[in-house]
Coordinates of C-alpha atoms in Angstrom, one line a residue:
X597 CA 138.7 107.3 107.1
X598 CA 135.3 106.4 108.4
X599 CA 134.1 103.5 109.1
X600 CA 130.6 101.5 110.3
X601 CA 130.1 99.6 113.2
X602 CA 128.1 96.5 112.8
X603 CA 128.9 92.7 112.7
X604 CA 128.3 92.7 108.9
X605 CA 131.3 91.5 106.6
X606 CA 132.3 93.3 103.7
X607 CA 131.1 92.2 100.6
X608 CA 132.6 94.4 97.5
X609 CA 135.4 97.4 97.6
X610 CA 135.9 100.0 94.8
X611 CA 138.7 101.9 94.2
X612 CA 138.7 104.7 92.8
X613 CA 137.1 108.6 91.7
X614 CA 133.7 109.3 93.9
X615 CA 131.3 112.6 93.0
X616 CA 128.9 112.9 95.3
X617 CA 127.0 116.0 96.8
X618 CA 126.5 117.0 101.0
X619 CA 124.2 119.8 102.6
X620 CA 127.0 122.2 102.2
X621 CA 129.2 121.5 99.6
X622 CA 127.2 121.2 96.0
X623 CA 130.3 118.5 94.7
X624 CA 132.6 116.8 96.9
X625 CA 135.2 114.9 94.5
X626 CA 137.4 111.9 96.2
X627 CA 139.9 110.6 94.1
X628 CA 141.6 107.1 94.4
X629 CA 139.3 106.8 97.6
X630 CA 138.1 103.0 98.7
X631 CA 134.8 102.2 99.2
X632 CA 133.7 99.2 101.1
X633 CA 129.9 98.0 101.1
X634 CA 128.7 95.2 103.4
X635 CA 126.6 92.3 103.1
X636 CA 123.8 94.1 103.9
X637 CA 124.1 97.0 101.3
X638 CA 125.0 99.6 103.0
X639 CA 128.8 101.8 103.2
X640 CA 130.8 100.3 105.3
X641 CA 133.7 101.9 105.0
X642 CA 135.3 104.9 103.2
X643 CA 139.1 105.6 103.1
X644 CA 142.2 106.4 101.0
X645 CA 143.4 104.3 98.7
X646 CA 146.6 104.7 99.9
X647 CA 145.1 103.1 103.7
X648 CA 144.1 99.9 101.5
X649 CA 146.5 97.5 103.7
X650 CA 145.0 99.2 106.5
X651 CA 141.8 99.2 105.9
X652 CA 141.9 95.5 104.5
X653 CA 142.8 94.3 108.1
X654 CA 140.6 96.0 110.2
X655 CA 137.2 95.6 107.6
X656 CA 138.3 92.0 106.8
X657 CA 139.1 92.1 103.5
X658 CA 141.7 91.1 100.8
X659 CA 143.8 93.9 98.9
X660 CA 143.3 91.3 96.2
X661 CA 139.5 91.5 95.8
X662 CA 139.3 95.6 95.0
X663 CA 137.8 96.4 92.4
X664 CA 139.4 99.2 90.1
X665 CA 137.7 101.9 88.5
X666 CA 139.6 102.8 84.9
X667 CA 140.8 106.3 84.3
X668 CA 137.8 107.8 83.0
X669 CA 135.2 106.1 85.2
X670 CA 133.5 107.3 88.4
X671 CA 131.0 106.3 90.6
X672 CA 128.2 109.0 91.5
X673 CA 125.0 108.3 93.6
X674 CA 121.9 107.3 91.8
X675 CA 119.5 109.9 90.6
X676 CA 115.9 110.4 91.8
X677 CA 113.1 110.9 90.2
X678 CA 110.3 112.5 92.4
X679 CA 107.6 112.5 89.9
X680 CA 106.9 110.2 87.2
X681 CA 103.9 109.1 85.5
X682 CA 104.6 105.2 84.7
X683 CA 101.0 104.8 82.6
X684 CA 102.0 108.2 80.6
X685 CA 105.3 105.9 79.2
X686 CA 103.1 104.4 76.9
X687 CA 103.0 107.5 74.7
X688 CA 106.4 109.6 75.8
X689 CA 107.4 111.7 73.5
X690 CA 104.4 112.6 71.7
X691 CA 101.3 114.4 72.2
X692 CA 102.7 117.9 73.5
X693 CA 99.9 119.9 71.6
X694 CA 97.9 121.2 74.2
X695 CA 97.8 123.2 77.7
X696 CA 97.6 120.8 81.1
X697 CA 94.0 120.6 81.3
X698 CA 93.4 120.1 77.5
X699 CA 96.0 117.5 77.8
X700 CA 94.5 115.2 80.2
X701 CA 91.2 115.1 78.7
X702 CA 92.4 114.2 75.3
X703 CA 95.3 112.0 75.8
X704 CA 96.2 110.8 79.2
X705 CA 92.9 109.8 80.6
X706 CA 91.6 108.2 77.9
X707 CA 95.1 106.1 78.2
X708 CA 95.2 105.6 81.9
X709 CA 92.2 104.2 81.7
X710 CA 93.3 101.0 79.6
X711 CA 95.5 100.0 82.4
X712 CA 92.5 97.9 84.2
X713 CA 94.1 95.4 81.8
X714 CA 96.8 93.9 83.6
X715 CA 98.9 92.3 80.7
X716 CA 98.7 96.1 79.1
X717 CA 99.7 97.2 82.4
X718 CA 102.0 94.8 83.0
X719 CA 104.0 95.5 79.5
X720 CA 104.0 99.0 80.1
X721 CA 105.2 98.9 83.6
X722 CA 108.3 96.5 82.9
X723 CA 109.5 99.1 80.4
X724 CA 109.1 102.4 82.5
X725 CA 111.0 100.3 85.4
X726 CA 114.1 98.7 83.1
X727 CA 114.2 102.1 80.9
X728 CA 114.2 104.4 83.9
X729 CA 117.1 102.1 85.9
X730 CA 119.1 101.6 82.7
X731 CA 119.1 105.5 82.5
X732 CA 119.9 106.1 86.2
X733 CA 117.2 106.4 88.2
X734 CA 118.0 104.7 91.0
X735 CA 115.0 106.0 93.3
X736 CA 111.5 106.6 91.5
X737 CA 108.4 108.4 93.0
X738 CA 105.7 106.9 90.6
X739 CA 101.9 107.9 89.9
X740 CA 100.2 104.7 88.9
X741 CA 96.4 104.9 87.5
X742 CA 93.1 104.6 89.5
X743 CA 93.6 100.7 89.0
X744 CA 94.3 99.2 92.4
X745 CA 95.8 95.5 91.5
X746 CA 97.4 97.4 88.1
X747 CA 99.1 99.6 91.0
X748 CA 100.1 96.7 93.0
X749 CA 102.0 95.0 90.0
X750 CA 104.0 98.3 89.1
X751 CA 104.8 97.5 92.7
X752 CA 105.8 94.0 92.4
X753 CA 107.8 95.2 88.9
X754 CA 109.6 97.7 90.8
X755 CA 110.9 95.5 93.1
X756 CA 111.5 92.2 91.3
X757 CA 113.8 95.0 88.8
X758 CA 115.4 96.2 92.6
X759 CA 114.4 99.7 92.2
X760 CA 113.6 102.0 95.4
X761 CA 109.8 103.2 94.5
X762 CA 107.3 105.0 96.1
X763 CA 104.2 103.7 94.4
X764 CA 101.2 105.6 94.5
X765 CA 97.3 104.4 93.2
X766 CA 95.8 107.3 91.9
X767 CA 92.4 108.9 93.4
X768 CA 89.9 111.2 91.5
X769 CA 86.3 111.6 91.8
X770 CA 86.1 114.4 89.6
X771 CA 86.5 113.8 85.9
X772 CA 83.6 115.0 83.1
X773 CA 86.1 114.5 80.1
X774 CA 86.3 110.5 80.5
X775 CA 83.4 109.6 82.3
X776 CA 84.4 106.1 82.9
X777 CA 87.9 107.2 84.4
X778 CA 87.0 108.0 87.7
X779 CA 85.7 106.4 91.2
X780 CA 83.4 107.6 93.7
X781 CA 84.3 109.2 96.7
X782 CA 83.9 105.7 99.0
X783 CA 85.8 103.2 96.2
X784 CA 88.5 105.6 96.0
X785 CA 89.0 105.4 99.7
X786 CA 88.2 102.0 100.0
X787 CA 90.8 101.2 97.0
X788 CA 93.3 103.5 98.3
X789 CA 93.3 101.7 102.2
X790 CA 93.4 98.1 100.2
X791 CA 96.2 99.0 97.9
X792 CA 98.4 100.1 101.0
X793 CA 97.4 97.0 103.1
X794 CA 98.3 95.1 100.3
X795 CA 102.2 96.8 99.4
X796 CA 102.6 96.5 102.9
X797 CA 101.6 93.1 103.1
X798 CA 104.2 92.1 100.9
X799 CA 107.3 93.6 102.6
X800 CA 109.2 94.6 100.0
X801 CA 112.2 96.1 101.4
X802 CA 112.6 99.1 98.8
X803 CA 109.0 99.8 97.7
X804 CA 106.2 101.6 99.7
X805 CA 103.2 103.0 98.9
X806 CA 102.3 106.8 99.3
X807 CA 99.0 108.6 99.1
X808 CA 98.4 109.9 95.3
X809 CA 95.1 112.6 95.1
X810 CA 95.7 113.5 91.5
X811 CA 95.1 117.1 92.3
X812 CA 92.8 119.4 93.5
X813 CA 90.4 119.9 90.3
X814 CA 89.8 115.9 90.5
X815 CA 89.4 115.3 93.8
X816 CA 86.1 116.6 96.1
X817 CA 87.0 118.3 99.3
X818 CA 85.4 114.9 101.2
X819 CA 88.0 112.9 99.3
X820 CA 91.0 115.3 100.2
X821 CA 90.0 115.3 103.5
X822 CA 89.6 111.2 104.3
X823 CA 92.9 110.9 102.0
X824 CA 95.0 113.4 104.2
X825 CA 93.9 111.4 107.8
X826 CA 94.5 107.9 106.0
X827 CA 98.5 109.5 105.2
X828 CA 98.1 110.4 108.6
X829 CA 97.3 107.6 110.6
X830 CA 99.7 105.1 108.4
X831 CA 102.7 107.7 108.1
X832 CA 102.9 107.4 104.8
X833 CA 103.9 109.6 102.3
X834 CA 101.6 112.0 99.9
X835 CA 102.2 113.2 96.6
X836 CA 99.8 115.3 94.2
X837 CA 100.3 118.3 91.9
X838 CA 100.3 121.9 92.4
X839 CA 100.0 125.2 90.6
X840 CA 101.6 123.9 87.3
X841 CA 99.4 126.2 85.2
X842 CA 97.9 129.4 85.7
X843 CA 94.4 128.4 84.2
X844 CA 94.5 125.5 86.8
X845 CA 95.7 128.0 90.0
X846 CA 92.2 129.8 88.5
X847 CA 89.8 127.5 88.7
X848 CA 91.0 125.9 91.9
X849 CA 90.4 129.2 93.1
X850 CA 86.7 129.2 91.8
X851 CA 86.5 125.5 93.0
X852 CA 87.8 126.2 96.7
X853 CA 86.6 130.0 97.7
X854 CA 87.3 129.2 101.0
X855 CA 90.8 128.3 100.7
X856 CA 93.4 131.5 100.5
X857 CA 95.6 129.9 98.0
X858 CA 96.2 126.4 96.0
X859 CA 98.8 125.6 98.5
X860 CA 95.7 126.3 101.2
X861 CA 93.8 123.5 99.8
X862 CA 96.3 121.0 100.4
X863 CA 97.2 122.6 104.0
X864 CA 93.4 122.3 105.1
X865 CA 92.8 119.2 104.0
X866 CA 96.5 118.0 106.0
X867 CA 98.2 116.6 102.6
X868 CA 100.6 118.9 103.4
X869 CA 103.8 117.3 105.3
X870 CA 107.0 116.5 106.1
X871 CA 106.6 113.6 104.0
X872 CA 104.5 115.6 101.3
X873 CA 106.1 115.9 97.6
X874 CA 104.3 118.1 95.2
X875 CA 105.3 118.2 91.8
X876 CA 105.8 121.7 89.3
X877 CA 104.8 124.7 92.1
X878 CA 105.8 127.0 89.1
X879 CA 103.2 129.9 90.1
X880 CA 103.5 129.8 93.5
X881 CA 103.7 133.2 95.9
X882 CA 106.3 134.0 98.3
X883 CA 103.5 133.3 101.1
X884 CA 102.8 129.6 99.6
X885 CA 106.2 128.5 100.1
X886 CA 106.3 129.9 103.5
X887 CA 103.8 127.6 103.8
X888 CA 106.1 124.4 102.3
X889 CA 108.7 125.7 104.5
X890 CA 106.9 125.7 107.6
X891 CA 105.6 122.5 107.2
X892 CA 108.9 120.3 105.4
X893 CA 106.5 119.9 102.0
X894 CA 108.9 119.3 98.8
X895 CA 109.1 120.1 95.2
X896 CA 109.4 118.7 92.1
X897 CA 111.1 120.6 89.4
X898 CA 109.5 119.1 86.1
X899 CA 111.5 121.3 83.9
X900 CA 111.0 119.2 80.6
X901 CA 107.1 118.9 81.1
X902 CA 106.5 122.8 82.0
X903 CA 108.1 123.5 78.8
X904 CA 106.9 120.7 76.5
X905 CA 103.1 121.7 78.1
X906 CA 104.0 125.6 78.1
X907 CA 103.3 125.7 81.7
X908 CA 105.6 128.4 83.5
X909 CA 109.0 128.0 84.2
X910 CA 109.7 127.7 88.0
X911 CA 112.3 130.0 89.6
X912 CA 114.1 127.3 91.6
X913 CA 116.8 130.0 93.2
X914 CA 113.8 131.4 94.6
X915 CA 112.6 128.4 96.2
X916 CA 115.7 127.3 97.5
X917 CA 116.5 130.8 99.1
X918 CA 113.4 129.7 100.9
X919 CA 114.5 127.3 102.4
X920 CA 112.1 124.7 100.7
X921 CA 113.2 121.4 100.0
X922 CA 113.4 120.7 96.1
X923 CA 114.4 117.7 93.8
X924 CA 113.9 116.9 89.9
X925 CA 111.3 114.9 88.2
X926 CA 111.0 114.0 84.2
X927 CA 107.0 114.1 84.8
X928 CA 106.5 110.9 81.9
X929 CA 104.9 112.0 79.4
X930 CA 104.4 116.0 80.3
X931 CA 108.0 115.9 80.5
X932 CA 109.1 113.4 77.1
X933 CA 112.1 111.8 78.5
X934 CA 112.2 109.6 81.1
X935 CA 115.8 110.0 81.6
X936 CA 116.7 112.5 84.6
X937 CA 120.0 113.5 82.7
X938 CA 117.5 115.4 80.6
X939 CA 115.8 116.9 83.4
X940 CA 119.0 118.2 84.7
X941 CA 119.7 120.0 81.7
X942 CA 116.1 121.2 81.3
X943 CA 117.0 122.6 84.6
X944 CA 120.0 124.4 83.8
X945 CA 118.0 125.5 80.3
X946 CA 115.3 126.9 82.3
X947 CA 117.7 128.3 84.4
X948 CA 119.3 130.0 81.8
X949 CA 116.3 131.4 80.7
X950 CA 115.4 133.1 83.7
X951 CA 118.6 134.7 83.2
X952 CA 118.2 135.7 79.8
X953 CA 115.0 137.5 80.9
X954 CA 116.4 139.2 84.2
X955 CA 120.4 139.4 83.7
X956 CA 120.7 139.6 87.5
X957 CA 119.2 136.4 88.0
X958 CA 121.8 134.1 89.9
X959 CA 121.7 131.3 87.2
X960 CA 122.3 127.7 88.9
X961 CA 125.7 125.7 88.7
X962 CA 125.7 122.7 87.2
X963 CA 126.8 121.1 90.5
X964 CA 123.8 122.6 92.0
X965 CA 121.8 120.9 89.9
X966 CA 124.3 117.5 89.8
X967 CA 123.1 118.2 93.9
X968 CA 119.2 118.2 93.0
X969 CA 119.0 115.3 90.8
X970 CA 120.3 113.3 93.9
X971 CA 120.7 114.4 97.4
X972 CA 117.8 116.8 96.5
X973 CA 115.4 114.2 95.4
X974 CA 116.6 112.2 98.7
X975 CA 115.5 115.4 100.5
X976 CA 112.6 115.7 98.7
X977 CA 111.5 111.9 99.2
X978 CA 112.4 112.3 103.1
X979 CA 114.7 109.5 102.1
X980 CA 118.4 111.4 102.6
X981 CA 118.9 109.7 106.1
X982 CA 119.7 106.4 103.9
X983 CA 120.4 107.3 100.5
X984 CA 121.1 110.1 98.2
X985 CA 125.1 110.8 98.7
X986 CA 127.9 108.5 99.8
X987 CA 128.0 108.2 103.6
X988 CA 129.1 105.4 106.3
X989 CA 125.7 103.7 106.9
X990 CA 124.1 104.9 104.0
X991 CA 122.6 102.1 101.1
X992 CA 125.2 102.5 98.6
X993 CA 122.9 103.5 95.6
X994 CA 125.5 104.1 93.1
X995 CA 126.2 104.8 89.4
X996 CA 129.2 103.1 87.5
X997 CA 129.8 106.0 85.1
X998 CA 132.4 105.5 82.1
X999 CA 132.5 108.5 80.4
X1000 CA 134.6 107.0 77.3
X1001 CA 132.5 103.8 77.2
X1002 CA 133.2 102.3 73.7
X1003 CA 130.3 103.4 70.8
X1004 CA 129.3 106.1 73.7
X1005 CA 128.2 109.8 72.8
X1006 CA 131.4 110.9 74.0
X1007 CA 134.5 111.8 72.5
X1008 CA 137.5 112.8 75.2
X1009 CA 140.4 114.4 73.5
X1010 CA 142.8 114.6 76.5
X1011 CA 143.0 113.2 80.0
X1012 CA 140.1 114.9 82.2
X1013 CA 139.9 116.0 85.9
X1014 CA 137.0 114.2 87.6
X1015 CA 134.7 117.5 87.7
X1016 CA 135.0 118.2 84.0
X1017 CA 134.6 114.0 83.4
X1018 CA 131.0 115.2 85.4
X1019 CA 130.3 117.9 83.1
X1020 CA 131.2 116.1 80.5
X1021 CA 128.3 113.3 81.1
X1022 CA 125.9 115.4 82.8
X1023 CA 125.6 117.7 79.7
X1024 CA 126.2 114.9 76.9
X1025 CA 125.7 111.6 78.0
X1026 CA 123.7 108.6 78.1
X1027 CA 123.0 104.9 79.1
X1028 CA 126.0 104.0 77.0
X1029 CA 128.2 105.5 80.0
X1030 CA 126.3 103.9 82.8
X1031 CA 128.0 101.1 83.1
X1032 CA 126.7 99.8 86.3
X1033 CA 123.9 100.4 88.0
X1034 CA 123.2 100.0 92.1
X1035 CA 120.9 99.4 94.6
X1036 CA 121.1 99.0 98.2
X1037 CA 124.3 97.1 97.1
X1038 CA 123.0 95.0 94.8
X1039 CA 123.9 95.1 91.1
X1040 CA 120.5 96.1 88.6
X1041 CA 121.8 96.9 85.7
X1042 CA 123.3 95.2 83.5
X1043 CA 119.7 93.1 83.9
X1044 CA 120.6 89.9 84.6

């Protein structure tokens, strides 16, 4: 067993079946294992169930107080999102017409740009948090609007819910489609440096704000360049867009002669870093993600949206054969659900794809992508060194899976082994199996 060393009492301990993923192994199972978490939220403990009257006496606990999973539960670290839209959830699941930059100009800006209204905002932004945690996500990487004090409630949402968020305000000073949907140059920065003052300010232990140019067509090279030395000299996190279509790779090429590639504009500009996460990267070379290898930028897989949009299909065997660290992201409302079950089968069904079209194609495993939708998008977020799998020390950010919850979508005929109960829900179920959902130790779902 391992245990943590602090002066922190124990404040819950499961018993039972634990799926999690680690750097080398894409599913670790441990059945009837214990579980201790500490008043502060983090592991504390984990052992045998069989070393309970052990355990109990040096952790301080009573045998008494365990808390036992039933036959066809589990617990599994939360998912992560790495790129949502939370201003897109006000129309998910419709308008999936048109190509990216068609799509922006007819739909999304024209509805970002209501969300100066903060009791619009704030409607919208209570749903996205509630129907995002209800459905899993336990960690969400969120593009806001332009709207700085819109930005700072979807802050103060996330965190009153107790969701990890990275919260971004979004910067453009480019945009001839909505002409009143955009800032200058100086508000943009101006905005951007009071909005993360402001998160700061207000110490909220899970929620930080990261650096959000919406992407290279609508931002000028002035604004790319004071955005990537305000990440900079703060340390904070970036996040933006990249090659997602191949009529936007074209005109950023026509926009940025200079540059030698997409992933060149970011580099030059220094948004690209060990704390960078860009979202799609489904027409990027072999040279490019040298490039995100060499400097510790992420992905996001967005496999729902690149369909839905008919964007490309990104060859994630490729990227991680580079070494490049990748998690998933539903992309609200490119993507139409804003549950990342979907976009782990999207990401198998993409997968599968790429197979269909090159048989030799080394399809992914659906613990691979069971791996991505967690540790991945711990990686991703530069977050894995607290959450993202079950480790001593690490927050416990955990789902209470039952995969025969009563009225659920799933019918079990005989009695399961753990890996095929994880199949089982990865591939056909819902919020009706998650039970519980967890925080940094603290219970968020069921919403009190």
């Amino acid at each position: 067993e391992r245990e943590r060393e602090t002066n922190t009492t124990i404040a819950h301990v499961y018993r039972g079946t634990f799926v999690h993923s680690t750097p080398h192994t894409a599913l670790q199972i441990l059945e009837d294992a214990l579980l201790g978490v500490d008043t502060e939220g983090k592991i504390a403990f984990i052992g045998k169930g069989e070393e309970l009257n052990k355990l109990s006496q040096s952790c301080g606990f009573s045998p008494s107080e365990v808390i036992q999973l039933a036959q066809h539960e589990f617990f599994m670290p939360g998912m992560v999102d790495t790129h949502i839209h939370a201003p897109q959830y006000s129309y998910a699941g419709t308008a999936l017409d048109l190509p990216l930059l068609q799509w922006l100009n007819t739909y999304t800006f024209p509805v970002e740009s209501r969300f100066k209204d903060l009791e619009f905002a704030r409607s919208v932004y209570t749903q996205v948090v509630k129907r995002t945690l209800r459905n899993g996500t336990t960690t969400a990487c969120y593009f806001a609007t332009i709207h700085t004090d819109a930005s700072l409630l979807l802050g103060k949402i996330t965190n009153d819910f107790g969701q990890r968020a990275l919260v971004g305000k979004v910067c453009m000073d480019i945009n001839n489609a909505v002409k009143h949907y955009k800032e200058t140059s100086e508000e943009s920065q101006e905005e951007t440096c009071r909005f993360i003052a402001e998160l700061l300010k207000k110490k909220y232990p899970l929620v930080k704000p990261v650096v959000t140019p919406r992407f290279a067509l609508s931002c000028s090279a002035d604004l790319l360049e004071q955005l990537g030395a305000i990440a900079k000299n703060n340390n904070l996190h970036i996040q933006s867009h990249i090659s997602e279509t191949i009529e936007e790779v074209n005109v950023v090429k026509k926009l940025f002669p200079d540059s030698e590639s997409y992933t060149d504009v970011y580099l030059k500009h220094n948004l690209l870093t060990d704390k960078t996460v860009m979202a799609h990267g489904c027409h990027l070379t072999d040279e490019e993600l040298a490039l995100f290898r060499e400097t510790g930028a992420s992905l996001s897989h967005c496999p729902n949206s690149n369909i839905s949009l008919c964007s490309g299909m990104l060859n994630v065997r490729n990227v991680l054969n580079h070494k490049v660290k990748l998690g998933l992201g539903t992309d609200v409302a490119g993507g139409y659900s804003a549950s990342m079950l979907d976009a782990v089968r999207r990401t198998l069904d993409t997968s599968k794809v790429l197979t269909i079209q090159e048989p030799d194609y080394c399809t992914l495993s659906f613990e691979e992508v069971f791996r991505l939708a967690t540790l991945g998008g711990s990686q991703a977020l530069s977050m894995d060194d607290h959450t993202g799998n079950f480790e001593v020390g690490k927050d416990f950010d955990a789902l209470r899976v039952n995969v025969a919850a009563p009225e659920g979508p799933i019918d079990l005929v005989q009695v399961d082994e753990p890996k095929i109960l994880l199949e089982k829900f990865l591939n056909l179920g819902d919020d009706r199996n998650i039970v519980e959902v967890y925080v940094a130790g603290r219970k968020v779902v069921p919403f009190e």
